[in-house]
Structure formats: structure tokens, C-alpha cells
XYZ file of C-alpha atoms in Angstrom:
637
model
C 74.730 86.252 123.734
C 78.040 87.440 124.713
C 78.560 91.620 125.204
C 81.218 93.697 123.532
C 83.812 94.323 125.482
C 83.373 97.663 127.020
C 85.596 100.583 125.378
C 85.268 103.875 126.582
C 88.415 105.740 125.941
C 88.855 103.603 122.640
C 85.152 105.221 121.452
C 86.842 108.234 121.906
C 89.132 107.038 118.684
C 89.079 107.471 115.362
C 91.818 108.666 113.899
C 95.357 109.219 115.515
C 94.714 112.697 115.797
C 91.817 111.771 118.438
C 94.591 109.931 120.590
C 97.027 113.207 120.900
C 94.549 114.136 122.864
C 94.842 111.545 125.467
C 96.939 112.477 127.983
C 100.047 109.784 128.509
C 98.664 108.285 131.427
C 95.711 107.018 129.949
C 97.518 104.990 127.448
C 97.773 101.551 128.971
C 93.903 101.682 129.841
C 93.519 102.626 125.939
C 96.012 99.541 125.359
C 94.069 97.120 127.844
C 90.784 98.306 125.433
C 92.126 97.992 122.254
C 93.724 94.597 122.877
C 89.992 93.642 123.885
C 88.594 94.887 121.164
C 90.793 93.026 118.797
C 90.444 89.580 120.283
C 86.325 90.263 120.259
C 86.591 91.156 116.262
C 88.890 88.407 114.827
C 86.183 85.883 117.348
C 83.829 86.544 115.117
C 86.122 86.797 111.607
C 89.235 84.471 112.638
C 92.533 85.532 111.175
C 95.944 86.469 112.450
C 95.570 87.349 116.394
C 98.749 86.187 118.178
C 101.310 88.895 116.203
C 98.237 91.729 116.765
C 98.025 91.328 119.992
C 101.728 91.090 120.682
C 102.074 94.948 119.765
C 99.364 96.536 120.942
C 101.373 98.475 122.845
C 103.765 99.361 120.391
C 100.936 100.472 118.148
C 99.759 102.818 120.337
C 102.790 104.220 120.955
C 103.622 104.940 117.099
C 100.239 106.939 116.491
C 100.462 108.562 119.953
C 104.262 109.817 118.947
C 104.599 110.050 115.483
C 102.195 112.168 113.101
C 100.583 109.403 111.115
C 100.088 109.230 108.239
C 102.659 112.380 107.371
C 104.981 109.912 109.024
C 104.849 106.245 107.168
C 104.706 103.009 109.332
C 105.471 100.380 107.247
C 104.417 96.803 109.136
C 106.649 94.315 107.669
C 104.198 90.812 106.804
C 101.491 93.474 107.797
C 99.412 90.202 109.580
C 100.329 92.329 113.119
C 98.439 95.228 111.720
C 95.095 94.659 113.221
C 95.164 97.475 116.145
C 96.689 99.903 113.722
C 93.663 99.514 111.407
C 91.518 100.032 114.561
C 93.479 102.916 115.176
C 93.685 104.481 111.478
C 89.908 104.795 110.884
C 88.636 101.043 110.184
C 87.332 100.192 113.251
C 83.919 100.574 112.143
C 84.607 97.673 109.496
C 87.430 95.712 111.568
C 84.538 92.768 111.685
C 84.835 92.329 107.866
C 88.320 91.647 108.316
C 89.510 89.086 105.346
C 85.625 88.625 104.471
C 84.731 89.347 100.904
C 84.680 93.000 100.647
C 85.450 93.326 103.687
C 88.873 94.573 104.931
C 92.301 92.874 103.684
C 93.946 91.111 106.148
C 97.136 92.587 105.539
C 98.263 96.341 104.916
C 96.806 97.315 101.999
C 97.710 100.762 99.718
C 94.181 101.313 98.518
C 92.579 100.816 101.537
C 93.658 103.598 103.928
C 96.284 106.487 103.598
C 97.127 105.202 107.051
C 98.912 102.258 104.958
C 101.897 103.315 102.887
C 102.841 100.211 101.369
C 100.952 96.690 100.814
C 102.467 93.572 102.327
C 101.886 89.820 103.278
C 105.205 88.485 102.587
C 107.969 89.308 104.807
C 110.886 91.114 104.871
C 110.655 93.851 103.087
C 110.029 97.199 105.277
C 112.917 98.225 105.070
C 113.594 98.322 101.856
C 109.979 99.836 101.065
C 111.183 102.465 103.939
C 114.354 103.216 102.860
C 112.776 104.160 99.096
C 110.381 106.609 101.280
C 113.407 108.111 103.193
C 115.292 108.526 100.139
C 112.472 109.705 98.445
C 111.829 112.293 101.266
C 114.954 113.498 100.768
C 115.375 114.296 97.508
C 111.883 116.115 98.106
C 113.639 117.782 101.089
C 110.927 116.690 103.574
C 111.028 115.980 107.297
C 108.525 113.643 107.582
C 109.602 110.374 109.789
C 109.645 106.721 108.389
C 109.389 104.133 110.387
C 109.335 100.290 109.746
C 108.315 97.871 112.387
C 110.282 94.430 111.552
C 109.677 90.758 113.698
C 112.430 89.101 114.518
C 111.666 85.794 112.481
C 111.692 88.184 109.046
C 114.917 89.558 110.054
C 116.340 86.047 109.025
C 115.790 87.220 105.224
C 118.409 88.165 103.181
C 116.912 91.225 102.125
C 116.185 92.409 105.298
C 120.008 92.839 105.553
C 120.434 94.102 102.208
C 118.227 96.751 103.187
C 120.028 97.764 106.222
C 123.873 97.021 104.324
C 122.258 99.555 101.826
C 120.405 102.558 104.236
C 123.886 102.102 106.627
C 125.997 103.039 103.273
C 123.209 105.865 102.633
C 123.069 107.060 106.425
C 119.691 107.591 105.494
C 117.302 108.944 108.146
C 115.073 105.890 108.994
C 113.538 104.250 111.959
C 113.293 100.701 112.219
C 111.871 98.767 114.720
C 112.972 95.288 115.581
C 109.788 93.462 117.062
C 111.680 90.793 119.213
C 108.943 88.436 119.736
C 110.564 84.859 119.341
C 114.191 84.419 119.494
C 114.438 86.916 122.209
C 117.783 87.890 120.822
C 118.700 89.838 124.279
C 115.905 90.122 126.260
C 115.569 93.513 129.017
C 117.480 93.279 132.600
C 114.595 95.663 133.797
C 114.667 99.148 134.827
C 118.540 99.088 134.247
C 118.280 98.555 130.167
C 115.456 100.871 130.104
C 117.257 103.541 131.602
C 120.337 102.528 129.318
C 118.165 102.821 126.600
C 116.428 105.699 127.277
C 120.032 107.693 127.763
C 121.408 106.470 124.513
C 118.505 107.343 122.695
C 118.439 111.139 124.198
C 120.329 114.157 123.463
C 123.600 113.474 124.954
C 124.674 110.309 123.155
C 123.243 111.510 119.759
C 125.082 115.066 120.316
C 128.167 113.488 121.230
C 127.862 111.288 118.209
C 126.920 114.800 116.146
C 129.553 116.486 117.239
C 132.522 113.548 116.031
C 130.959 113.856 112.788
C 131.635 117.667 112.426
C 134.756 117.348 114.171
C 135.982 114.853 111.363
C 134.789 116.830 108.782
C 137.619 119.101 109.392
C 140.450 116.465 110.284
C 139.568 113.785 107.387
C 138.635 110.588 106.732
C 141.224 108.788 108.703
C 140.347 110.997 111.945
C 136.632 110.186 111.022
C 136.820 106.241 111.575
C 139.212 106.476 114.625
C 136.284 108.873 116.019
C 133.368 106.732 114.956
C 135.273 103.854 116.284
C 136.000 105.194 119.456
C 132.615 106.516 119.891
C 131.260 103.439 119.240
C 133.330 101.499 121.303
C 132.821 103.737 124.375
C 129.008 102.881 123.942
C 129.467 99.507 123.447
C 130.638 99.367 127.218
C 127.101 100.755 128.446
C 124.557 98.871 125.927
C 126.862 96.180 123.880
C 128.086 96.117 120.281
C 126.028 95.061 117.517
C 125.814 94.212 114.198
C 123.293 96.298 113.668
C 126.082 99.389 114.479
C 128.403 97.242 112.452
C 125.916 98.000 109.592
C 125.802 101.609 110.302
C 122.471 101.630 112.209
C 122.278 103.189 115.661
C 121.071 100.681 118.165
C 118.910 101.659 121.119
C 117.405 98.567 123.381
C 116.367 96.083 123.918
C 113.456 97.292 125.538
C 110.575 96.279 126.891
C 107.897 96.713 124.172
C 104.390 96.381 126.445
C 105.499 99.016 129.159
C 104.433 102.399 127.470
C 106.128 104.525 130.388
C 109.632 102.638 128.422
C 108.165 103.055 124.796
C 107.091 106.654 124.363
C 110.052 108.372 125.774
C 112.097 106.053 123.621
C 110.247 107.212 120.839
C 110.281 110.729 121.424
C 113.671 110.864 121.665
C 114.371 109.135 118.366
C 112.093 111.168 117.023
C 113.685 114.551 117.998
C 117.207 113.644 118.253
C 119.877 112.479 115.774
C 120.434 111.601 112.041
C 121.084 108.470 110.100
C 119.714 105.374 110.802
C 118.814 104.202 113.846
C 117.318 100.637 114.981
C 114.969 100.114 118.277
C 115.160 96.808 119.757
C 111.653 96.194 121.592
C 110.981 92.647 123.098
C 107.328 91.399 122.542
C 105.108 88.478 123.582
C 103.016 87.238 121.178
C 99.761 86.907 122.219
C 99.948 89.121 124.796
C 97.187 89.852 127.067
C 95.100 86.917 126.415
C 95.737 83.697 128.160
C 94.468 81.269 125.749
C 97.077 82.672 123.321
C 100.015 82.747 125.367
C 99.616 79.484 126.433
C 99.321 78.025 122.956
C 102.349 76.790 121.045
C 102.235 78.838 117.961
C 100.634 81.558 120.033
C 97.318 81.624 118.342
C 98.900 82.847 115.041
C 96.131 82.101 112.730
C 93.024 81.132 114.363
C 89.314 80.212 112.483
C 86.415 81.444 114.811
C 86.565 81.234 118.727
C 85.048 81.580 121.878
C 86.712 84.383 123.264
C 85.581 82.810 127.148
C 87.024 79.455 126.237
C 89.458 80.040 123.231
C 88.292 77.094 121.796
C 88.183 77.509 118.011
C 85.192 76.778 115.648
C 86.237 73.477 114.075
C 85.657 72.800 110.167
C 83.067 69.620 109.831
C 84.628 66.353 109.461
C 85.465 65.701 106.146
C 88.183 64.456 103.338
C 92.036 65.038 104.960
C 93.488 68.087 103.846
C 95.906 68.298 101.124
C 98.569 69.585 103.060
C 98.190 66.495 105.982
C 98.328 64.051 102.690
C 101.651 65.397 101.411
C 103.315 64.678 104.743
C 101.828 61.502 105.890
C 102.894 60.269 101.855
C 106.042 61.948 102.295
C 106.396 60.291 105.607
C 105.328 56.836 104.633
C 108.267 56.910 101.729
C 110.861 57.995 103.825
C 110.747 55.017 106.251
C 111.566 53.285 102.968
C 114.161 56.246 101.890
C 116.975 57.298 104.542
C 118.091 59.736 101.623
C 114.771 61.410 101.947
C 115.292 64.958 103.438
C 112.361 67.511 103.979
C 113.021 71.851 103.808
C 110.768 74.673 104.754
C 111.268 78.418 104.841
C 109.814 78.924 108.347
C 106.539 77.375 107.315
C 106.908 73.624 109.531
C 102.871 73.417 110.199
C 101.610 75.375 107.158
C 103.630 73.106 104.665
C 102.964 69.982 106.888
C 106.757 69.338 107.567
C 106.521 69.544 111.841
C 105.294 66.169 111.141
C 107.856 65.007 109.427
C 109.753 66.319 111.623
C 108.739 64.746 114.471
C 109.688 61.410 113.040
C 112.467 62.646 111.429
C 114.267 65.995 113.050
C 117.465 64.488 111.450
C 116.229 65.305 108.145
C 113.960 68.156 108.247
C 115.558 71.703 107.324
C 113.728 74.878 108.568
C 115.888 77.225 107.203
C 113.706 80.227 108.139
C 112.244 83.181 105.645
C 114.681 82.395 103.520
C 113.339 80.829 100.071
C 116.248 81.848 97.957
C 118.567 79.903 100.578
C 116.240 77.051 100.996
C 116.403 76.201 96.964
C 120.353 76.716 96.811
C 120.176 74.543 99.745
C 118.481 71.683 98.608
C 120.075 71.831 95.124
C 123.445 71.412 96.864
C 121.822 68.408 99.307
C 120.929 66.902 95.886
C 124.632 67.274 94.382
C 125.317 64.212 96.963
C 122.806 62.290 96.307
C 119.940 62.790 98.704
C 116.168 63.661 97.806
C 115.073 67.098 98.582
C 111.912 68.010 98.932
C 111.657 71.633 99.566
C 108.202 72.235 100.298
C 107.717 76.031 99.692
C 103.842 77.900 98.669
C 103.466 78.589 95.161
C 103.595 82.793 95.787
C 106.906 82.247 98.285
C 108.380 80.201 95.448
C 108.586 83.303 93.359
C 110.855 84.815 95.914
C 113.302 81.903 94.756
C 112.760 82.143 91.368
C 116.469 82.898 89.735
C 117.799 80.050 91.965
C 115.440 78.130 90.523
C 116.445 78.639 87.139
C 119.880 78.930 88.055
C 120.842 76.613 90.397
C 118.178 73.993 89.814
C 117.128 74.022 86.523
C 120.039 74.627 84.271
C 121.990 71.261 86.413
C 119.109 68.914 86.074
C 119.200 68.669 89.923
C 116.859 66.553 91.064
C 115.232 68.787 93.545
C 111.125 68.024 94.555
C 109.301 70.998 94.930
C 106.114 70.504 96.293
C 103.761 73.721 95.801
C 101.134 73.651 98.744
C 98.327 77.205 98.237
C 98.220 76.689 94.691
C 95.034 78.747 92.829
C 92.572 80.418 95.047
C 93.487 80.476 99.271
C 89.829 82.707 100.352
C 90.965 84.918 102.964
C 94.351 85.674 102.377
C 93.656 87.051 99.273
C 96.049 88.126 96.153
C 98.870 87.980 98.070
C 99.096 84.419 98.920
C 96.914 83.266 95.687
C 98.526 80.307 94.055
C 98.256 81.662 90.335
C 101.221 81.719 88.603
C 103.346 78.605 89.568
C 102.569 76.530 86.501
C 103.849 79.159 83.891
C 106.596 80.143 85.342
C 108.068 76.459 86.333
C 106.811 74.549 82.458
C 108.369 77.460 81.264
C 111.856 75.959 82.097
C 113.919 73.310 80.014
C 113.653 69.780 81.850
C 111.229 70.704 84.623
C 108.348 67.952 85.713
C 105.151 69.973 86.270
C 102.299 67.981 87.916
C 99.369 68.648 89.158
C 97.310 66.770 91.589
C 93.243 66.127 90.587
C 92.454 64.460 94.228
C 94.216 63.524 97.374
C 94.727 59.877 95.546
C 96.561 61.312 92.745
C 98.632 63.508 95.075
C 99.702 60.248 97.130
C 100.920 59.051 93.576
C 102.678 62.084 92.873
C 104.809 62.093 96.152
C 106.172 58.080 95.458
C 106.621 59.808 91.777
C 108.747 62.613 92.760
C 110.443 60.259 95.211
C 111.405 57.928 92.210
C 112.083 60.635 90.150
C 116.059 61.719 89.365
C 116.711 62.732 86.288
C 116.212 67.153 87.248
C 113.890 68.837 89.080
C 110.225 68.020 89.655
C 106.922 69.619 90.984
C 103.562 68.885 91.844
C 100.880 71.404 93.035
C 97.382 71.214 95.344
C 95.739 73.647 96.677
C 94.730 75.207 100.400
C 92.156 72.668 102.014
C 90.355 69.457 101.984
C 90.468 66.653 99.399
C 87.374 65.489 97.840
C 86.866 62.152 99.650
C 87.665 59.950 97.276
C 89.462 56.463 98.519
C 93.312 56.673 98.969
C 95.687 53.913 98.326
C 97.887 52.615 101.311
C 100.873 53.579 99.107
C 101.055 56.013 95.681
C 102.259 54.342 92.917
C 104.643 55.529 90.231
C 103.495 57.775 87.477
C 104.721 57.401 83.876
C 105.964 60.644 83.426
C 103.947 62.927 80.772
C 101.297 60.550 80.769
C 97.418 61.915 81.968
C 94.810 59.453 82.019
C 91.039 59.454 80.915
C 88.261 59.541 83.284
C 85.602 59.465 81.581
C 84.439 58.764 77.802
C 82.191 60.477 75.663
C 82.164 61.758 71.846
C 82.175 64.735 71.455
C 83.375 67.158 74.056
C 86.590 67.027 76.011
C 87.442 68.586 78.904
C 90.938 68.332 79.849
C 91.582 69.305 83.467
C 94.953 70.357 85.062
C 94.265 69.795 88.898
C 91.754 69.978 91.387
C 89.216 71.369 88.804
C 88.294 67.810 87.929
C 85.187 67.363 90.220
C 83.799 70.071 88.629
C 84.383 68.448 85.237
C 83.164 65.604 85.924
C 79.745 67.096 87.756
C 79.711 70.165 84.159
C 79.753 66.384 82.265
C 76.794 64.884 83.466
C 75.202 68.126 82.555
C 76.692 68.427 79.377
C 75.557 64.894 78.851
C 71.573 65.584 80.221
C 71.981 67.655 77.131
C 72.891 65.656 74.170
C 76.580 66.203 74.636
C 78.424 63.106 74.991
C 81.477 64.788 77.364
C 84.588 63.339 77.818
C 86.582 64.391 80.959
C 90.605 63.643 81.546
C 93.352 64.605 84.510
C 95.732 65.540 82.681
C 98.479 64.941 85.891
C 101.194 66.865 83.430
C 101.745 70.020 82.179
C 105.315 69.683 81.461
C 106.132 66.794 79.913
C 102.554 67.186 78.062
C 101.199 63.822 77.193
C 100.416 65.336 73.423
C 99.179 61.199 72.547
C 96.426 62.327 75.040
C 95.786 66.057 73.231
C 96.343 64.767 70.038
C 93.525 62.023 70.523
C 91.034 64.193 72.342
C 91.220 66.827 69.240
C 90.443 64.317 66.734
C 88.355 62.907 68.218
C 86.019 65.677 69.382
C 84.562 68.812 68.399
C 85.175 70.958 71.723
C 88.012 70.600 73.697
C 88.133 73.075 76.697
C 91.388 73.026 79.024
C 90.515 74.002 82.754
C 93.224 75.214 85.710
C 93.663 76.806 88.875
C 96.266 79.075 87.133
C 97.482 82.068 85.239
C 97.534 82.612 81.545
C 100.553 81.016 80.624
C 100.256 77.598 82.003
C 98.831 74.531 81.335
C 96.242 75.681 78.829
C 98.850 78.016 77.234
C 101.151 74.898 76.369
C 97.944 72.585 74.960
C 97.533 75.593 72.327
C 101.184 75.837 71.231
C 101.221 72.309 71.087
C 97.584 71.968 68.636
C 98.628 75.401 66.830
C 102.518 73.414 65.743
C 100.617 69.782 64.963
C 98.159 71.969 63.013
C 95.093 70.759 65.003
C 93.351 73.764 64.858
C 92.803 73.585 61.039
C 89.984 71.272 61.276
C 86.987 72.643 62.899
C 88.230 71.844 66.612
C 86.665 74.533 68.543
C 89.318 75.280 72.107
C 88.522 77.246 74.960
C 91.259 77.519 77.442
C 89.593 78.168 81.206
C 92.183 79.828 83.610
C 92.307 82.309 86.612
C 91.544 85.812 85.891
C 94.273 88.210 84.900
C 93.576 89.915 87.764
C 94.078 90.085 91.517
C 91.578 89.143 93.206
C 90.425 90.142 96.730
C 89.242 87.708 99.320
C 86.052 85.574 99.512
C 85.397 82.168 100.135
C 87.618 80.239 97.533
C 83.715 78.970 96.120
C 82.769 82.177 95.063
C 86.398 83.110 93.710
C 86.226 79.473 91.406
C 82.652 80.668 90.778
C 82.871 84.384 89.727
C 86.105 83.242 87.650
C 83.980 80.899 85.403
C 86.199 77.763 86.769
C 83.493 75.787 88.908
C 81.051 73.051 87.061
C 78.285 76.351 85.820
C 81.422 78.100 84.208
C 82.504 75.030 82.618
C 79.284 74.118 80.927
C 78.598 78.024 79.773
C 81.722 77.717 78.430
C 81.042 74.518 76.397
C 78.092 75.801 75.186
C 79.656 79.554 73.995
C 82.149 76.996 71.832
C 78.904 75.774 70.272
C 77.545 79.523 69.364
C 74.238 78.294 71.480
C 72.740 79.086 74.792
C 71.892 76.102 76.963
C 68.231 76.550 76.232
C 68.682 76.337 72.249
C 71.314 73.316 73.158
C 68.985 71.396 75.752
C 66.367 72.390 73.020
């Protein structure tokens, strides 16, 4: 059995205030043990390890500089957050990371005070940290706030909003660009450290200090030829940016795993100056453990692994994923389709589109964190007559969600949106839970709202949205493995609005919106063992509604129960309005609609989620039998 990786100096830690009293030099060793320490816990756990260990350093460095948590860190995505909950008291529970109730795999409010704001989407510390500086402010504080930003989330709009918005402000606030990718400008060695380290000191900031008083006498004219000509005489030394355009204060780049660079750096910002100012530290991900950096995607979410070997813990072989289904169907039409065009927002292997790509780069858009853009995008690629498919995860979709409505829906574009994560994901929690995709998509005039039952029916629903161009169209599956049933070489064409039956029976329905249709079918042979003749259907639509197929099922039985991997609001939400305007609910017909909880829900495995929610097979049938007033004793009785 393999030992824990020896930790002296980080047993020494539990809180920040235990590693003041470190002296500087021993910070790389405390580095070189907490990086250790990290790759041992998320061995045993799996989850994000590529950004965590690409800022070990940098982690250190905050808590050793800045008084945490009197001074907010804000970790933008918050996946790179890992040695700062080591750090910040947790690492006594960092092996229950993204285990049911176990620690969240992101930053998370209610977990620590060490964790100002929640996040798992990108893009917006800043704007979180600019409310806090404001905030301060007004409150006349002097704390410090500090956001720590990768360089892939600087690509989102908002990012820049935030900035276009604290510049205007000259609000006091830190940010830290976390150059891990793109290397933007990477360091020329001791030369830009020493650059950086100047500019970030007294002299540069006093120099800019004093042109601000000195234009406070001499007006506003005086005031931009100063600014402009301090500027300019610094752009010289360390090179203009847009950043400075924006009104932040650039220091860097800088070499972000050399703490003799870091901490002085940081010190300096943190005594000196006013206003914005924006630190440009270059990262590797997956730093410090081999298996990682030599990895493509640099071990960015990993299941179980040896930490010897790296090899990771496969799942057993089983049904292909959903995900791997959508783009081998989506591939498969487009050698048949040259107007076939694929879009992701910086989500190629998640959404399945690197392998489209890599049989058709021509045609496949990654457009980067940028959802709103990537809708607009393909709504204008659809105005000339190609076939977008702009596969986006149900929770990123509601980033997008006016240009949905806006630019999508109210032209009838014919825009494909398939939603990959929909209902319950396990580890990533309520952030990434596919919930309410479904309600707010039927809710829109001329939208095509599928849902797939089984990796079969999501083949079908590909060719469908393919064929599809009168407006926009969806379908949704969820995170994982199909069921195993046998797939078609080719999906066929779906009559739009029209579900089908599965199975017959007399005289209860179930009426399934998705993936939940293995557990009808499995609740039906119960319901059946028990005198009640069950009748399952897949739906396929919840928008148009094939209200033949309602209409029939409530005549024609004396339960009908709607099931979903979804909000209130969706599919079960339109079957009611539907029976309540027909006036099928005036005749005895007893419905139960069966949807996600209106709640978020923290992370287990997605079993237990479907379970605890009332939504697997057990749930179903207590359900059926709480229509009928009776127990399943009295009913098997």
C-alpha cells in the first residue's frame, strides 16, 4: 500500500495564520509539499488536478502576503482551488473532495469563510470583486480584494465588462491574470522580473501619485496629457497594454512558480498605489508532476489514478457515452451535409466536438468562454443557410439565454442546440446540474424541445435536427453512458411532436421525458407483479407536445404520472396545462408530475441523487401507488 507523501512543514498548517510564521525561505519546500499532497488526495477522489497544481505557488503566495480571509480571494471557475482549501482549514477533509458530503469541488460560500464567493462557471471574479471593493468602500474599509483570473476565462465578455467598469470606477482591486495557456507574453527571465518588480514598487506608483495630484490643480486637460505621458514613458520599460488602456495598472508578466519573483510582487501591490491594478503571472498547468505536464489537456479532470504511474482508474466497459454518440451521429451526417457546421464555447472534448473536428477543422467553431457569442454566432451562420449545431451544457446555455430569445427564437433561425449534462452530473454538483433547460427553452414560441430516452433515440434526434429548418431545435441527454440498447447504423427522421408507446397496459401510464425511461419500464413490471396493468411511453417532445398521445393515455387510464430529469416548469408542467385546457382532469384521472427537486442539490453519485429525488424505478412505483391512496402492501394485497 502506497505511503502519504511526507509533509512536515505543511503539518505545521492550518490556517494562513500558521504560514506567517514561516519564514520566506521555507516557502518553496512548503510549495514542493503541498503540490504532493494535492496530487495524493484527488488519487484517491479524482477531480480537477492540472489547474491546482498549476498555482500552487501562487496560492501560497496569496495567504503568505495577504491577510486571508479579511482580504477576499476570489478564484475565478474556482476548479484551481484545491491548495487553497488545503491551506484555509479543509485539509483534514480534502479526501472527500466532490464525494457526497464531502467537500464541493469548487469555491463554495457556505463552506469556509476562506471562500468569499461560490463559482464553477467562469468569468466572473471580477465582477464578484469589484462589488466587494465597492462595497469596501462605501464601508470605508482597507481590506484587499483580490481575484485570480486564467487566461482562457479572460476570453468572456464579462470579464472585460468588469474591468471597462472597475477602470471607469478606479476602484482599488487586485486582479491576477493566471497565464497558463495562451502564454500571452511569456517572462525574458531575471530582466522582466526585475522590470516588474520596479514598476510594481514605490517609485513608479509615486510617480504615478504624484501626476494625479498635480492635475488636480491644472485640470482635466493637463490630467490626460499627464496620464498619457506617464503611461507612455512606462510603456518603453514593460510595453503598453490594453489592460492600461482599460484603466488597470499592469505589472508582469512574471513568472508565477518562482516565489523569490511572486512575494515581493505582491508586497508591493499590496502596500503601494491606488486604483486598479492587474498582475500578469505565467503558469504551467500541471506543474510539478510529470504525468500531467506531459498530457494534452494537462490532466484537467482526471477519475482515480496511480499517482506512480498516472494511469487513471478506467470506468468498466459498457454502453458508449452519450456525449461520444452525439458526435459520431453528428459526424456520420455531415459526410452527407457540407453545410453542417459544429460550435463550442471552449468545451471541444467535453461536448464531443474535437472529434468532429478532427475530420472536419473547416467547420468546427471553438469560439472560447463565450456562450452569448457562440449563439449570435451560429444564428448569423444560419442566416446563409448552413446548419449550426452549437453544442453548449444545459447550465452554460443559461449564460446565452437573451440571445436565445432574441436572436434565435424570435427569427425562426434554424439553429441545433444540442444540450449535453442535462439533469443530475454527480460530482460537479448544483453548479453544473442540468435542471432547468426544458422550461426555459418550451417556454419560447416555435422552439423544438426533445429529449433523448436512449442512445438509439438520440442517434434519431441528431438526423432530426439535421433535417429540421423551419426555427430552432433542441435535444437533451445527460452526463454518461447509454443503456446498451442496439443502435441503428443511421437515425432516422422523427415526426416532429410525435412520442411513441413502449409498452401497453390499462390502467396506468407513465409518460417519460428522457433518460428516465429504463426506470419506467423496470417501476412497470412492478407495477404489473401487482395487478396494475402499466403502460410506459417516450414521450421524445416536450415542445411540440404530441397531445393525440396525452389525450389517449388520460382516457384511457386512471393514473397518469409524467417523469423528467428537470425543473418544475418543464415537460410535466406543459402535460398539465395542456389536460387542465382539454378539461381532462374532470373525470377521475388521477396526475402526478415527477421532476427534480426545487432545490440545489450537492454532489453524490448521480444514483443516489435520481434516488433520494423520487425519480429512479422505487420513486416511480411509490408514486403510483400514493395516486391510488394505498401503500404497496394494501395494493399487492
Amino acid at each position: 500500500m502506497k505511503s502519504p507523501p511526507e509533509t512536515p512543514l505543511l503539518d505545521r498548517i492550518t490556517y494562513p495564520s500558521d504560514l506567517k510564521q514561516l519564514p520566506e525561505s521555507a516557502l518553496p519546500q512548503l510549495a514542493s509539499e503541498l503540490r504532493a499532497e494535492m496530487i495524493d488526495a484527488v488519487s484517491q477522489t479524482g477531480g480537477h488536478l492540472g489547474a491546482g497544481l498549476g498555482v500552487v505557488e501562487l496560492t501560497v503566495a496569496l495567504h503568505y502576503v495577504f491577510d486571508t480571509p479579511a482580504d477576499r480571494i476570489i478564484w475565478d471557475v474556482g476548479h484551481q482551488a484545491y491548495p487553497h482549501k488545503i491551506l484555509t482549514g479543509r485539509r483534514d477533509r480534502i479526501r472527500t473532495l466532490r464525494q457526497e458530503g464531502g467537500l464541493s469541488g469548487f469555491t463554495k460560500r457556505a463552506e469556509s469563510e476562506y471562500d468569499p464567493f461560490g463559482a464553477a462557471h467562469s468569468s466572473t471574479s471580477i465582477s464578484a470583486g469589484l462589488g466587494m471593493a465597492v462595497a469596501r468602500d462605501l464601508k470605508g474599509g482597507k481590506n484587499n480584494v483580490i481575484a485570480v483570473i486564467g487566461d482562457g476565462a479572460m476570453s468572456a465578455g464579462m470579464a472585460y465588462e468588469a474591468m471597462n467598469n472597475a477602470g471607469a470606477l478606479d476602484a482599488r482591486l487586485i486582479v491576477i491574470l493566471n497565464d497558463n495557456d495562451m502564454s500571452i507574453a511569456p517572462p525574458s527571465g531575471a530582466m522582466s522580473h526585475y522590470l516588474a518588480r520596479l514598476a510594481s514598487g514605490r517609485t513608479y506608483a509615486g510617480f504615478r501619485d504624484f501626476g494625479k495630484k498635480l492635475t488636480s490643480y491644472l485640470g482635466k486637460r493637463v490630467d490626460r496629457a499627464v496620464t498619457r505621458a506617464v503611461e507612455h514613458a512606462r510603456g518603453y520599460v514593460t510595453g503598453g497594454t490594453l489592460f492600461e488602456e482599460m484603466g488597470f495598472y499592469h505589472i508582469g508578466p512574471i513568472d508565477g512558480h518562482n516565489l523569490e519573483h511572486l512575494v515581493p510582487v505582491l508586497k508591493n501591490v499590496r502596500d503601494n498605489g491606488s486604483g486598479p491594478v492587474l498582475i500578469h503571472v505565467v503558469t504551467q498547468k500541471g506543474k510539478g508532476y510529470a504525468p500531467a505536464e506531459a498530457a494534452a489537456d494537462k490532466y484537467h479532470g482526471v477519475s482515480k489514478f496511480d499517482v506512480i504511474t498516472g494511469t487513471q482508474a478506467k470506468a468498466p466497459a459498457n454502453a458508449p457515452s452519450y456525449t461520444r454518440v452525439f458526435a459520431e451521429s453528428l459526424i456520420q451526417e455531415a459526410r452527407e451535409d457540407d453545410k453542417i457546421v459544429a460550435i463550442t464555447a471552449a468545451m471541444p472534448s467535453g461536448t464531443g466536438l474535437d472529434l468532429f473536428g478532427k475530420e472536419f477543422p473547416a467547420r468546427t467553431f471553438d469560439v472560447g468562454i463565450a456562450e452569448q457569442h457562440a449563439v449570435t454566432f451560429a444564428a448569423g451562420l444560419a442566416t446563409e443557410g448552413f446548419k449550426p449545431f452549437a453544442a453548449i451544457y444545459s447550465t452554460f446555455l443559461q449564460r446565452a439565454y437573451d440571445q436565445v430569445v432574441h436572436d434565435v427564437a424570435i427569427q425562426r433561425l434554424p439553429v441545433r442546440f444540442p444540450i449535453d449534462r442535462a439533469g443530475f452530473v454527480g460530482a460537479d454538483g448544483p453548479t453544473h446540474c442540468g435542471a432547468f433547460d426544458t422550461a426555459y427553452l418550451a417556454a419560447l414560441p416555435g422552439f423544438v424541445v426533445m429529449a433523448a430516452s436512449n442512445e438509439a433515440e438520440l442517434r434519431h434526434m441528431v438526423r432530426t435536427a439535421v433535417a429540421y429548418d423551419e426555427g430552432p431545435i433542441t435535444f437533451r441527454y445527460p452526463r454518461g453512458n447509454g443503456v446498451g440498447v442496439e443502435m441503428p447504423e443511421r437515425g432516422s427522421v422523427l415526426e416532429i411532436g410525435r412520442g411513441r408507446i413502449v409498452k401497453e397496459g390499462t390502467k396506468v401510464a407513465l409518460l417519460s421525458f428522457g433518460t428516465r425511461l429504463a426506470d419506467c419500464l423496470l417501476a412497470a413490471e412492478e407495477l404489473d407483479a401487482a395487478g396494475l396493468s402499466t403502460t410506459v411511453a417516450d414521450a421524445r417532445f416536450a415542445k411540440p407536445l404530441d397531445t393525440d398521445l396525452v389525450r389517449r393515455l388520460a382516457r384511457e387510464h386512471e393514473v397518469l404520472i409524467t417523469i423528467e430529469e428537470g425543473s418544475v416548469g418543464g415537460f410535466g408542467s406543459h402535460v398539465l396545462h395542456f389536460l387542465a385546457t382539454e378539461g381532462l382532469l374532470e373525470n377521475g384521472l388521477k396526475v402526478r408530475p415527477l421532476v427534480l427537486p426545487d432545490a440545489f442539490v450537492d454532489q453524490a453519485k448521480p444514483e443516489k441523487m435520481y434516488a433520494d429525488a423520487g425519480l429512479d424505478s422505487a420513486g416511480i412505483v411509490r408514486a403510483v401507488f400514493a395516486a391510488f391512496g394505498h401503500s404497496a402492501q394494501a395494493v399487492r394485497a
